Amino acid sequence: MNVKQVAINLISQVDKGAYSNIALNEIFKTLDINSKEKAFITEIFYGVLRNKKFLDYIIERYTKEIKKEWIRNLLRISIYQITFMDSDNKGVVWEATELTKKKYGMTISKFINGTLRNYLRNKDTELKRLDDEKNYEVLYSIPKWFYDILEKQYGDNNLKQAITSLKKIPYLSVRINKLKYNEKEFEEFLEKNNIQIIKKVDTVYYINSGLIINSEEFKIGKIIAQDASSYLAAKNLGVLSNELVLDICAAPGGKTAVLAEQMENKGEIIAIDIHQHKIKLIETNMKKLGIDIVKAIVMDARNVNKQGRKFDKILVDVPCSGYGVIRKKPEILYSKNRENIEELAKLQLEILNSAADILKDGGELIYSTCTITDKENTDNIEKFLKERKEFKVEKLYIPENVSGDYDKLGGFCINYKEEIMDNFYIIKLKKGEKC
């Protein structure tokens, strides 16, 4: 099968509601292709998703109407290559023409050829005009309402940097499971396999090869796929051996594993999630990693204060809009709206209050999200602290090589200033006695 045909099919799936990462992983399981072909499919697939608004804008400017989904997706891929990749542009036009000729015949192939050649002649003018007009919504493919949020949060001076940071290609990151492995052994493994380290945050490594996911080290749980932002949320809870710890909305269990490792696999972690199939995923991952102190339970996090126990530490990683992981899931930009954020903020605050009820006096909790909106982060915590006077903000551990900003409360947002890691918000709260 032609690799562009694979990408066309994947884009169509996401347009119909599929999750990009799941769709890509599933298709790769069925294809007998080499790593270079996988890398190319991944690049053009995610490239189109990241830049869909721009690509559709160009298609509308250079065509009257595209009725066939296949034609639209081929044009999207080809315009993406011409605009954003270091491609042989004449070769891109030729290949698109030949693919169309085989599928729809000579007439439509001439249409494809003419459309792409016309854009190729005018590409630089189009890009300059959009930039001069500061039409970043189109140029960087973001919805107007989200553009407005970024402008309000970061100001005009930092707006372009904030937008472009969300469009960067993500790197694979893995964390060492110190219950089975150590940094020296892992770095020797990387050197032996000619894999380069791009960034290291404690025991999380960003590397330049995805092949490590197929390694024996990954299969037997010596390493786990995890972003350093997620790791830092769990790390900052500061759990100790033999404590009773609650992990809210825990699936798939990456942060749960960090907690268990810090506790030296001693004590008890209750990991809850609202979905039964995600409980199975947590249990599978804990077994693989050699962790046996985790009890995974189906529970609605809003009702966690009704379960009867009090905890030493609680990790409150709430459901969020996910705008901190747009690099990895670019379709998020097109599937949510401002109303979703407002609904989520209410849910997050409800979950936080429920968790706060069952934290022991003197206990600590982490509130975290994988998003960058103030409404879900700073604003929520400000509302919480106004009502819950017994809580105060504690100092966070943020390594020197992690970029972002502290908010007015003492929470830290890993944001556009960070080149490699996911964007994330983390704040630590300690519970005293009620006033």
mmCIF file of C-alpha atoms in Angstrom, residues 107 174 189 203 228 258 275 411:
data_model
loop_
_atom_site.group_PDB
_atom_site.id
_atom_site.type_symbol
_atom_site.label_atom_id
_atom_site.label_comp_id
_atom_site.label_asym_id
_atom_site.label_seq_id
_atom_site.Cartn_x
_atom_site.Cartn_y
_atom_site.Cartn_z
ATOM 1 C CA THR A 107 -9.207 14.709 -15.863
ATOM 2 C CA VAL A 174 10.754 7.331 28.643
ATOM 3 C CA PHE A 189 21.856 0.626 26.474
ATOM 4 C CA THR A 203 15.062 9.820 35.376
ATOM 5 C CA ALA A 228 8.724 14.637 32.412
ATOM 6 C CA VAL A 258 6.181 7.214 40.022
ATOM 7 C CA HIS A 275 -13.905 3.644 33.552
ATOM 8 C CA GLY A 411 1.764 27.088 41.072
#
